[in-house]
Amino acid sequence: MSKSRPLTTLGIWSLMFCGFLGGAAAVAAGEASVSVAVQASAPGPKIDRHIFGQFAEHLGRGIYGGVWVGPGSSIPNTDGYRNDVLAALKALHVPVIRWPGGCFADDYHWRDGIGPRAQRPVRINTHWGGVMEPNSFGTNEFLDFAEMIGADAYVTGNVGSGTPAEMADWVEYITSDSRSTLAQLRRANGRDAPWRLPFFGIGNEAWGCGGNMRPEYYADLFRRYATFVRDHAPEGIELVASGAHDDDYHWTDVVMARAGDVLDALSLHYYSIPTGNWKHKGAATGFGEDQWASTLQAAARIDEYITRHSAIMDKYDPQKRVALFVDEWGTWYDQEPGSHPGFLYQQNSLRDALVAAISLDIFERHADRVRMANIAQMINVLQAMILTRGSRMVLTPTYYVFRMYVPFQGATYLPVKVDTPSYRYGTTVLPAVDATAARDTAGTIHLALVNVDPRHGATVSVRIEGAGTHSAAGQVLTAAAMDAHNTFEDPNAISPAPFKGVRKGGILVFRLPPKSVAVVAVH
Ligand code: AHR
């Protein structure tokens, strides 16, 4: 896949820009001049729609109060699921949801979460605040929820404290259409037909909360547990191995060497932390440009991690049969003052929107290997799409980026060459403008532009090579403040606005504001 984003200086670049545009557009003082060439006649791989996936764990108010309020709640709901949240998620076309964890998964025993809710056992959520887990939201509730919003289900099984038999039974309960006792139990619990289960994870973070294993041991356990996850349904189940975090390339190497022949996907987890210090991560709002820059630089680092993990996978799997699933990613800040430290509740600002956009752009550029990604997490936890408080709900800037990127789901990646000056702050050096493009199944080309510079706008001149262009229109997300965010008191402080490019000669010219994300359809 062609990927070229040279870090030219503003001065050198300006000379190039003038030649390229032939003087077609004037550049305002202080604005960056950027040229983008989209190679529409050299399409790349399909962008798997699952890279726009989400992660929903039994953590804090992610499930309880976020998705589920119960059928008896005064909060408007459908069979216990919040109506406002259902509607908001439907608009995102959520392609896949990973559940029930996270660390929670390797402590979760699925039989706790089936049958009459009043009779389900109450457990301690040992990982997340030691709070009571009522098990009101279990297998039936999750799989029904995924169906209701049209998402694929990705269930993570318990390797750390569970048995292969327990895992085998769970998959049979979910997917068997037979008259077996487990399939009949599902029917007795109100679900006649099996659910679709396209993805199943064999444990989570086996190197840490999933069992503190060495990769050699985990690879053997993967082989053993995977043997008992049987395909009861003809469409089969893709089995996902617990993968590395960050730059733990040794984990990837060992698991691929020892189990690469029997797994369908390997996961990767990576969180962007402003300070790089887990004890003092940095605040979600009220930060300065230093933490704006360091957070975006941290987010951009996943490009290198994916490249190097993928290169190791190539040694064992040059055909790229095995996918890399970035099934946990996003920002991780200090929890909001006054909130439960175990609940990982954080605000979500324009900075998160830019993290989301540059991360999605990176996943798209690695579409040949990265075939799923799940932002952590869906509601009220870490880099959330949605925040709720009682009956109120706000959509975050990250939500809006995911909505703007919907046309990229399942589209064909188009290589993009970007000539941009750098955004520099302290030790941070990033391309000021990032761009990706894709052609959807109806033939329309979509273009995403991201300006990480919080102080300078950019004049972006786009040439679509191999396709006629007349106009480009869509939306832009930006605000005056780097930490602009929506609150329960002011839920519409930041939301997308209309945005379009102007055609000059054969080139589309966009005035991209500082600190912004724009997505347009090109006609
Ligand atoms: O997303 C929060 C936690 O981060 C998950 O439970 C775990 O897998 C990761 O360490």
Coordinates of C-alpha atoms and ligand atoms in Angstrom, one line a residue:
M1 CA 0.0 0.0 0.0
S2 CA 1.4 3.4 -1.0
K3 CA 1.8 5.7 2.0
S4 CA 3.8 8.8 1.7
R5 CA 3.7 11.7 4.1
P6 CA 7.0 13.6 3.9
L7 CA 7.6 16.0 6.7
T8 CA 8.6 19.0 4.5
T9 CA 9.2 22.4 6.0
L10 CA 6.6 25.1 5.5
G11 CA 9.0 27.1 3.3
I12 CA 10.0 24.3 1.0
W13 CA 6.5 23.1 0.8
S14 CA 5.1 26.5 -0.1
L15 CA 7.2 26.5 -3.2
M16 CA 5.9 23.1 -4.2
F17 CA 2.3 24.2 -3.5
C18 CA 2.4 27.2 -5.8
G19 CA 3.7 25.1 -8.6
F20 CA 1.0 22.5 -8.0
L21 CA -1.9 24.9 -7.8
G22 CA -0.7 27.2 -10.5
G23 CA -1.7 30.0 -8.3
A24 CA -5.3 28.8 -8.2
A25 CA -5.8 29.5 -4.5
A26 CA -4.5 32.2 -2.3
V27 CA -3.2 31.1 1.1
A28 CA -4.0 33.3 4.1
A29 CA -1.1 34.4 6.2
G30 CA -0.1 31.9 8.8
E31 CA -2.1 29.1 7.1
A32 CA -0.4 26.0 6.1
S33 CA -0.4 25.1 2.4
V34 CA -1.1 21.4 1.8
S35 CA -1.4 19.3 -1.3
V36 CA -3.2 16.0 -1.4
A37 CA -3.2 13.6 -4.4
V38 CA -5.7 10.8 -4.3
Q39 CA -4.9 7.9 -6.6
A40 CA -8.4 6.9 -7.6
S41 CA -7.2 4.7 -10.4
A42 CA -4.9 2.6 -8.1
P43 CA -7.4 1.3 -5.5
G44 CA -6.1 -0.6 -2.5
P45 CA -7.8 -3.1 -0.2
K46 CA -11.3 -3.0 1.1
I47 CA -11.5 -1.2 4.4
D48 CA -13.2 -3.7 6.7
R49 CA -16.2 -2.1 8.3
H50 CA -15.3 -3.8 11.6
I51 CA -12.4 -1.3 12.1
F52 CA -15.2 1.1 13.2
G53 CA -16.1 -1.3 16.0
Q54 CA -16.6 -0.7 19.7
F55 CA -15.9 -2.3 23.1
A56 CA -18.4 -2.5 25.9
E57 CA -17.2 -4.0 29.2
H58 CA -18.8 -4.6 32.6
L59 CA -16.9 -1.6 33.9
G60 CA -18.3 1.4 35.8
R61 CA -21.4 2.7 34.0
G62 CA -20.6 1.2 30.7
I63 CA -23.3 -1.4 30.7
Y64 CA -25.4 -0.5 33.8
G65 CA -26.8 3.0 33.3
G66 CA -25.2 3.2 29.9
V67 CA -26.8 0.6 27.8
W68 CA -29.1 -1.1 30.3
V69 CA -31.5 0.4 32.8
G70 CA -33.8 -2.6 33.1
P71 CA -37.4 -2.8 31.9
G72 CA -38.8 -1.3 35.1
S73 CA -36.8 1.9 34.8
S74 CA -38.4 5.4 34.5
I75 CA -35.8 6.1 31.9
P76 CA -37.4 5.5 28.5
N77 CA -36.4 2.1 27.4
T78 CA -37.2 -0.9 25.2
D79 CA -37.1 -4.1 27.1
G80 CA -34.5 -2.6 29.5
Y81 CA -32.2 -0.9 26.8
R82 CA -32.1 2.9 26.9
N83 CA -34.1 4.3 23.9
D84 CA -31.8 7.4 23.5
V85 CA -28.7 5.2 23.4
L86 CA -30.2 2.7 21.0
A87 CA -31.1 5.5 18.6
A88 CA -27.7 7.2 18.8
L89 CA -25.9 3.9 18.2
K90 CA -28.1 3.0 15.2
A91 CA -27.0 6.2 13.6
L92 CA -23.4 5.1 13.9
H93 CA -24.0 1.8 12.1
V94 CA -21.9 0.1 14.8
P95 CA -20.4 -2.9 12.9
V96 CA -19.3 -5.0 15.9
I97 CA -19.3 -4.9 19.7
R98 CA -16.7 -6.7 21.8
W99 CA -18.1 -7.9 25.2
P100 CA -18.0 -8.6 28.2
G101 CA -14.4 -7.5 28.7
G102 CA -11.6 -6.6 29.0
C103 CA -10.2 -7.8 32.3
F104 CA -13.8 -8.6 33.3
A105 CA -13.9 -11.5 30.8
D106 CA -11.4 -13.7 32.5
D107 CA -13.4 -13.5 35.7
Y108 CA -16.8 -14.0 34.1
H109 CA -18.8 -17.2 34.2
W110 CA -21.6 -17.1 31.6
R111 CA -24.0 -19.2 33.5
D112 CA -24.3 -16.4 36.1
G113 CA -26.0 -14.2 33.4
I114 CA -28.8 -16.4 32.1
G115 CA -32.3 -17.3 33.3
P116 CA -34.7 -15.2 35.4
R117 CA -32.9 -12.0 36.4
A118 CA -34.1 -12.1 40.0
Q119 CA -32.4 -15.4 40.5
R120 CA -29.0 -14.6 39.0
P121 CA -26.1 -14.5 41.4
V122 CA -24.5 -11.3 42.5
R123 CA -20.7 -11.2 42.2
I124 CA -18.0 -8.8 43.0
N125 CA -16.5 -7.0 40.0
T126 CA -13.0 -7.5 41.3
H127 CA -11.3 -5.6 38.5
W128 CA -13.4 -2.5 38.4
G129 CA -14.0 -0.9 41.8
G130 CA -15.2 -4.1 43.7
V131 CA -18.8 -3.1 43.0
M132 CA -21.6 -5.6 42.9
E133 CA -22.2 -7.2 39.5
P134 CA -25.9 -8.1 39.4
N135 CA -25.6 -10.1 36.2
S136 CA -28.8 -8.6 35.0
F137 CA -27.1 -8.0 31.6
G138 CA -25.9 -11.4 30.4
T139 CA -25.6 -13.5 27.3
N140 CA -29.2 -13.0 26.1
E141 CA -29.2 -9.3 26.8
F142 CA -25.9 -8.7 25.0
L143 CA -26.7 -10.7 21.9
D144 CA -30.2 -9.2 21.6
F145 CA -28.6 -5.7 22.0
A146 CA -26.1 -6.4 19.2
E147 CA -29.0 -7.6 17.0
M148 CA -31.1 -4.5 17.9
I149 CA -28.5 -2.1 16.6
G150 CA -27.4 -4.3 13.7
A151 CA -23.9 -5.0 15.1
D152 CA -21.9 -8.2 14.9
A153 CA -21.2 -9.9 18.2
Y154 CA -17.7 -10.4 19.4
V155 CA -17.7 -12.4 22.7
T156 CA -14.5 -12.8 24.7
G157 CA -14.3 -16.1 26.6
N158 CA -12.7 -16.9 29.9
V159 CA -9.3 -18.6 29.8
G160 CA -7.8 -17.1 33.0
S161 CA -10.3 -18.7 35.4
G162 CA -12.6 -20.7 33.2
T163 CA -12.4 -24.2 31.7
P164 CA -12.5 -25.4 28.1
A165 CA -15.8 -27.1 28.9
E166 CA -17.4 -23.9 30.1
M167 CA -16.2 -22.1 27.0
A168 CA -17.5 -24.9 24.7
D169 CA -20.9 -24.9 26.5
W170 CA -21.2 -21.1 26.1
V171 CA -20.6 -21.3 22.4
E172 CA -23.1 -24.2 22.0
Y173 CA -25.7 -22.2 24.0
I174 CA -25.4 -19.3 21.7
T175 CA -25.0 -20.9 18.3
S176 CA -26.5 -24.5 18.3
D177 CA -29.8 -25.1 16.4
S178 CA -29.9 -28.6 17.7
R179 CA -32.2 -30.2 20.3
S180 CA -29.2 -30.4 22.8
T181 CA -29.9 -29.5 26.4
L182 CA -27.9 -26.3 26.1
A183 CA -29.8 -25.2 23.0
Q184 CA -33.1 -26.0 24.7
L185 CA -31.9 -24.0 27.7
R186 CA -31.5 -21.0 25.4
R187 CA -35.0 -21.6 24.1
A188 CA -36.4 -21.9 27.7
N189 CA -34.7 -18.5 28.3
G190 CA -36.7 -16.9 25.5
R191 CA -34.6 -17.3 22.4
D192 CA -35.6 -19.9 19.9
A193 CA -33.1 -19.4 17.0
P194 CA -29.4 -19.3 17.6
W195 CA -27.7 -16.0 17.5
R196 CA -24.9 -15.2 15.0
L197 CA -21.5 -15.2 16.6
P198 CA -18.9 -14.3 14.0
F199 CA -16.1 -13.6 16.5
F200 CA -14.9 -15.3 19.7
G201 CA -11.9 -14.2 21.7
I202 CA -9.9 -16.9 23.6
G203 CA -9.1 -14.8 26.7
N204 CA -8.1 -11.2 27.1
E205 CA -4.7 -9.7 27.9
A206 CA -3.3 -13.1 28.8
W207 CA 0.0 -11.5 29.7
G208 CA -1.7 -9.4 32.4
C209 CA -5.2 -9.5 34.0
G210 CA -6.1 -12.5 31.9
G211 CA -3.7 -14.8 33.8
N212 CA -0.2 -13.3 33.8
M213 CA 1.0 -15.9 31.4
R214 CA 4.1 -16.2 29.3
P215 CA 3.4 -16.3 25.5
E216 CA 4.6 -19.9 25.2
Y217 CA 2.1 -21.0 27.8
Y218 CA -0.7 -18.9 26.3
A219 CA -0.1 -20.2 22.8
D220 CA -0.5 -23.8 24.1
L221 CA -3.7 -22.8 26.0
F222 CA -5.0 -21.1 22.9
R223 CA -4.6 -24.4 20.9
R224 CA -6.3 -26.3 23.7
Y225 CA -9.3 -24.0 24.2
A226 CA -9.8 -23.3 20.5
T227 CA -10.2 -27.0 19.9
F228 CA -13.4 -26.9 21.9
V229 CA -15.0 -23.8 20.4
R230 CA -17.0 -25.7 17.8
D231 CA -18.7 -24.3 14.7
H232 CA -22.3 -25.3 15.3
A233 CA -23.4 -22.9 12.6
P234 CA -22.3 -23.1 8.9
E235 CA -20.9 -19.6 8.8
G236 CA -18.2 -20.5 11.4
I237 CA -16.6 -18.4 14.1
E238 CA -13.3 -16.4 13.8
L239 CA -11.1 -17.2 16.7
V240 CA -9.2 -14.3 18.2
A241 CA -6.0 -14.8 20.2
S242 CA -5.1 -12.5 23.0
G243 CA -2.3 -10.4 21.6
A244 CA 0.3 -7.9 22.6
H245 CA 0.1 -4.4 24.0
D246 CA 2.1 -1.5 22.6
D247 CA 5.5 -2.7 21.4
D248 CA 5.6 -6.2 22.9
Y249 CA 6.8 -7.7 19.7
H250 CA 8.1 -10.8 21.5
W251 CA 4.5 -11.8 22.4
T252 CA 3.4 -11.6 18.8
D253 CA 6.4 -13.6 17.6
V254 CA 5.9 -16.4 20.0
V255 CA 2.1 -16.7 19.6
M256 CA 2.4 -16.6 15.8
A257 CA 5.2 -19.2 15.8
R258 CA 3.3 -21.6 18.1
A259 CA -0.3 -21.0 17.3
G260 CA -0.4 -19.0 14.1
D261 CA -1.7 -21.9 12.1
V262 CA -4.9 -22.3 14.3
L263 CA -5.9 -18.7 14.9
D264 CA -7.9 -16.3 12.7
A265 CA -6.9 -13.0 14.3
L266 CA -4.4 -11.7 16.8
S267 CA -5.3 -8.7 19.0
L268 CA -3.4 -5.6 19.8
H269 CA -4.2 -3.2 22.7
Y270 CA -2.9 0.4 22.8
Y271 CA -4.0 3.4 24.9
S272 CA -2.9 7.0 24.3
I273 CA -1.8 8.7 27.5
P274 CA -1.0 12.4 27.5
T275 CA 2.0 12.2 30.0
G276 CA 3.0 8.6 29.3
N277 CA 2.8 8.1 33.1
W278 CA 0.1 5.7 34.2
K279 CA 0.1 7.2 37.7
H280 CA -0.5 10.8 36.5
K281 CA -2.0 10.4 33.0
G282 CA -3.3 13.9 32.5
A283 CA -6.7 15.5 32.6
A284 CA -9.4 15.0 30.0
T285 CA -10.1 18.8 29.9
G286 CA -8.3 21.9 31.0
F287 CA -5.0 20.9 29.4
G288 CA -2.5 23.0 27.6
E289 CA -1.0 22.7 24.1
D290 CA 1.8 20.5 25.6
Q291 CA -0.7 17.7 26.3
W292 CA -2.6 18.4 23.1
A293 CA 0.5 17.7 21.2
S294 CA 1.8 14.7 23.4
T295 CA -1.6 13.0 23.2
L296 CA -1.8 13.2 19.4
Q297 CA 1.8 12.1 19.1
A298 CA 1.0 9.1 21.4
A299 CA -2.0 8.3 19.2
A300 CA 0.1 8.4 16.0
R301 CA 2.5 6.0 17.5
I302 CA 0.2 3.1 16.8
D303 CA 1.2 3.3 13.1
E304 CA 4.7 2.1 14.0
Y305 CA 3.3 -0.6 16.4
I306 CA 0.9 -2.0 13.7
T307 CA 3.7 -1.9 11.1
R308 CA 6.1 -3.9 13.2
H309 CA 3.6 -6.4 14.6
S310 CA 2.3 -6.9 11.1
A311 CA 5.9 -7.5 9.8
I312 CA 6.3 -10.2 12.4
M313 CA 3.0 -11.8 11.4
D314 CA 4.3 -11.7 7.8
K315 CA 7.1 -14.0 8.7
Y316 CA 4.6 -16.7 9.6
D317 CA 1.7 -15.6 7.5
P318 CA 2.8 -13.8 4.3
Q319 CA -0.6 -14.2 2.7
K320 CA -2.1 -12.2 5.6
R321 CA -4.7 -14.8 6.4
V322 CA -4.5 -13.9 10.1
A323 CA -5.9 -10.5 10.8
L324 CA -4.7 -8.0 13.4
F325 CA -7.6 -6.8 15.5
V326 CA -6.8 -3.6 17.5
D327 CA -9.6 -4.6 19.8
E328 CA -8.8 -2.0 22.5
W329 CA -7.6 1.5 21.7
G330 CA -8.3 5.1 22.7
T331 CA -7.3 7.8 25.2
W332 CA -6.9 7.1 28.9
Y333 CA -6.9 10.1 31.2
D334 CA -7.1 10.6 35.0
Q335 CA -10.7 9.9 35.9
E336 CA -13.1 12.9 36.3
P337 CA -12.7 14.5 39.7
G338 CA -15.3 13.1 42.1
S339 CA -16.0 10.0 40.1
H340 CA -15.2 6.4 41.2
P341 CA -11.5 5.7 40.5
G342 CA -12.4 2.2 39.3
F343 CA -15.0 3.4 36.8
L344 CA -12.6 5.1 34.3
Y345 CA -15.1 7.8 33.6
Q346 CA -13.6 10.7 31.6
Q347 CA -14.8 13.7 29.6
N348 CA -14.3 13.7 25.9
S349 CA -13.1 16.7 24.0
L350 CA -12.1 17.9 20.5
R351 CA -8.7 16.4 21.3
D352 CA -10.4 13.0 21.4
A353 CA -12.0 13.7 18.1
L354 CA -8.6 14.2 16.5
V355 CA -7.2 11.1 18.2
A356 CA -10.2 9.1 16.8
A357 CA -9.7 10.5 13.3
I358 CA -5.9 10.0 13.1
S359 CA -6.3 6.5 14.5
L360 CA -9.1 5.5 12.1
D361 CA -6.9 6.9 9.2
I362 CA -4.0 4.7 10.4
F363 CA -6.2 1.6 10.5
E364 CA -7.5 2.4 7.0
R365 CA -4.0 2.6 5.7
H366 CA -3.3 -0.8 7.2
A367 CA -6.5 -2.3 5.8
D368 CA -4.7 -5.3 4.4
R369 CA -3.9 -6.6 7.9
V370 CA -6.1 -4.6 10.4
R371 CA -9.5 -6.0 9.9
M372 CA -11.1 -5.0 13.2
A373 CA -10.6 -2.3 15.8
N374 CA -12.8 -1.6 18.9
I375 CA -12.6 1.8 20.6
A376 CA -12.5 1.6 24.4
Q377 CA -15.2 2.1 25.3
M378 CA -18.7 2.6 24.0
I379 CA -20.4 4.5 26.9
N380 CA -19.3 6.3 30.1
V381 CA -15.8 4.6 30.1
L382 CA -12.5 5.9 28.7
Q383 CA -12.9 7.4 25.2
A384 CA -16.6 7.0 25.0
M385 CA -19.0 7.7 22.2
I386 CA -21.8 8.6 24.7
L387 CA -22.0 9.9 28.2
T388 CA -25.1 9.4 30.3
R389 CA -26.2 10.8 33.7
G390 CA -29.6 9.5 34.9
S391 CA -32.0 10.1 32.0
R392 CA -29.7 12.5 30.2
M393 CA -27.3 11.6 27.4
V394 CA -24.6 13.6 25.5
L395 CA -22.9 12.7 22.3
T396 CA -19.2 13.2 22.5
P397 CA -16.8 14.7 19.8
T398 CA -15.6 11.1 19.3
Y399 CA -19.2 10.0 18.5
Y400 CA -19.3 12.7 15.8
V401 CA -16.1 11.5 14.2
F402 CA -17.4 7.9 14.0
R403 CA -20.6 9.2 12.5
M404 CA -18.7 11.3 9.9
Y405 CA -16.6 8.2 9.0
V406 CA -19.6 5.9 8.3
P407 CA -19.1 6.2 4.5
F408 CA -15.7 4.6 4.9
Q409 CA -17.2 1.4 6.3
G410 CA -16.6 -1.4 3.7
A411 CA -15.3 1.2 1.1
T412 CA -12.2 0.6 -1.0
Y413 CA -9.1 2.4 0.2
L414 CA -7.6 4.8 -2.3
P415 CA -3.9 5.6 -1.8
V416 CA -3.2 9.2 -0.8
K417 CA -0.1 11.3 -1.1
V418 CA 0.0 14.3 1.3
D419 CA 2.6 17.0 1.2
T420 CA 2.2 19.0 4.4
P421 CA 4.3 21.1 6.7
S422 CA 4.9 19.7 10.2
Y423 CA 3.1 20.7 13.3
R424 CA 5.7 21.2 16.0
Y425 CA 5.4 21.7 19.7
G426 CA 8.2 20.9 22.1
T427 CA 9.5 17.5 21.1
T428 CA 6.3 16.7 19.1
V429 CA 6.6 16.7 15.3
L430 CA 3.6 15.5 13.4
P431 CA 2.4 16.0 9.8
A432 CA 0.0 19.0 10.2
V433 CA -2.6 17.6 7.9
D434 CA -3.5 13.9 7.5
A435 CA -5.8 12.6 4.8
T436 CA -7.4 9.4 3.7
A437 CA -9.8 8.5 0.8
A438 CA -12.0 5.7 -0.2
R439 CA -14.6 4.8 -2.8
D440 CA -17.8 3.3 -1.5
T441 CA -19.8 0.6 -3.2
A442 CA -21.9 3.1 -5.1
G443 CA -18.8 4.6 -6.6
T444 CA -18.7 7.8 -4.5
I445 CA -15.3 9.0 -3.3
H446 CA -15.0 10.1 0.3
L447 CA -12.2 12.2 1.7
A448 CA -11.2 12.7 5.3
L449 CA -9.0 15.6 6.3
V450 CA -7.5 16.2 9.8
N451 CA -5.6 19.3 10.9
V452 CA -3.8 18.6 14.1
D453 CA -2.3 22.1 14.4
P454 CA -4.4 23.9 17.0
R455 CA -3.3 27.4 16.0
H456 CA -3.1 27.4 12.2
G457 CA -5.6 26.6 9.6
A458 CA -4.6 25.0 6.3
T459 CA -5.5 25.5 2.7
V460 CA -5.7 22.0 1.3
S461 CA -5.6 21.5 -2.4
V462 CA -6.8 18.0 -3.5
R463 CA -6.3 16.5 -6.8
I464 CA -8.2 13.3 -7.5
E465 CA -6.1 11.4 -10.1
G466 CA -8.2 9.2 -12.3
A467 CA -11.7 10.6 -11.5
G468 CA -13.6 13.7 -12.5
T469 CA -14.5 16.1 -9.7
H470 CA -17.1 18.8 -9.6
S471 CA -17.8 19.5 -6.0
A472 CA -17.2 18.2 -2.5
A473 CA -19.4 18.7 0.5
G474 CA -19.7 17.2 4.0
Q475 CA -19.1 18.2 7.6
V476 CA -16.3 19.6 9.7
L477 CA -15.9 19.2 13.5
T478 CA -14.0 22.0 15.2
A479 CA -14.2 24.5 18.1
A480 CA -12.5 27.5 19.5
A481 CA -11.0 25.6 22.4
M482 CA -8.8 22.5 22.3
D483 CA -10.8 20.9 25.1
A484 CA -14.2 21.9 23.7
H485 CA -16.7 19.3 25.0
N486 CA -20.3 18.6 25.5
T487 CA -21.8 18.5 29.0
F488 CA -25.2 17.6 30.4
E489 CA -25.8 21.3 30.9
D490 CA -24.6 22.2 27.4
P491 CA -25.0 19.1 25.2
N492 CA -24.5 20.9 21.9
A493 CA -21.3 22.9 22.6
I494 CA -19.5 21.0 19.9
S495 CA -21.1 19.3 16.9
P496 CA -20.3 19.0 13.2
A497 CA -21.1 21.9 10.8
P498 CA -21.5 21.9 7.0
F499 CA -18.2 22.0 5.1
K500 CA -17.3 22.1 1.4
G501 CA -14.5 22.6 -1.0
V502 CA -14.3 24.9 -4.0
R503 CA -13.3 23.6 -7.4
K504 CA -10.5 25.6 -9.1
G505 CA -9.4 24.1 -12.3
G506 CA -9.1 20.4 -11.8
I507 CA -8.4 20.9 -8.1
L508 CA -10.7 21.0 -5.0
V509 CA -9.6 23.6 -2.5
F510 CA -10.6 23.4 1.2
R511 CA -10.0 25.9 4.0
L512 CA -9.4 23.5 6.9
P513 CA -9.7 25.2 10.3
P514 CA -7.1 24.7 13.0
K515 CA -7.7 21.6 15.1
S516 CA -10.4 20.1 12.9
V517 CA -11.7 16.9 11.3
A518 CA -13.6 17.1 8.0
V519 CA -15.2 14.4 5.9
V520 CA -16.6 15.2 2.4
A521 CA -18.2 13.3 -0.4
V522 CA -16.6 14.1 -3.8
H523 CA -18.9 14.3 -6.8
Ligands
AHR1 O1 -10.5 -0.9 28.8 C1 -10.1 -1.0 30.1 C2 -9.1 -2.2 30.4 O2 -7.9 -2.0 29.7 C3 -9.6 -3.5 29.9 O3 -10.4 -4.2 30.8 C4 -8.3 -4.3 29.7 O4 -8.3 -5.3 28.8 C5 -7.3 -3.2 29.4 O5 -6.1 -3.3 30.2

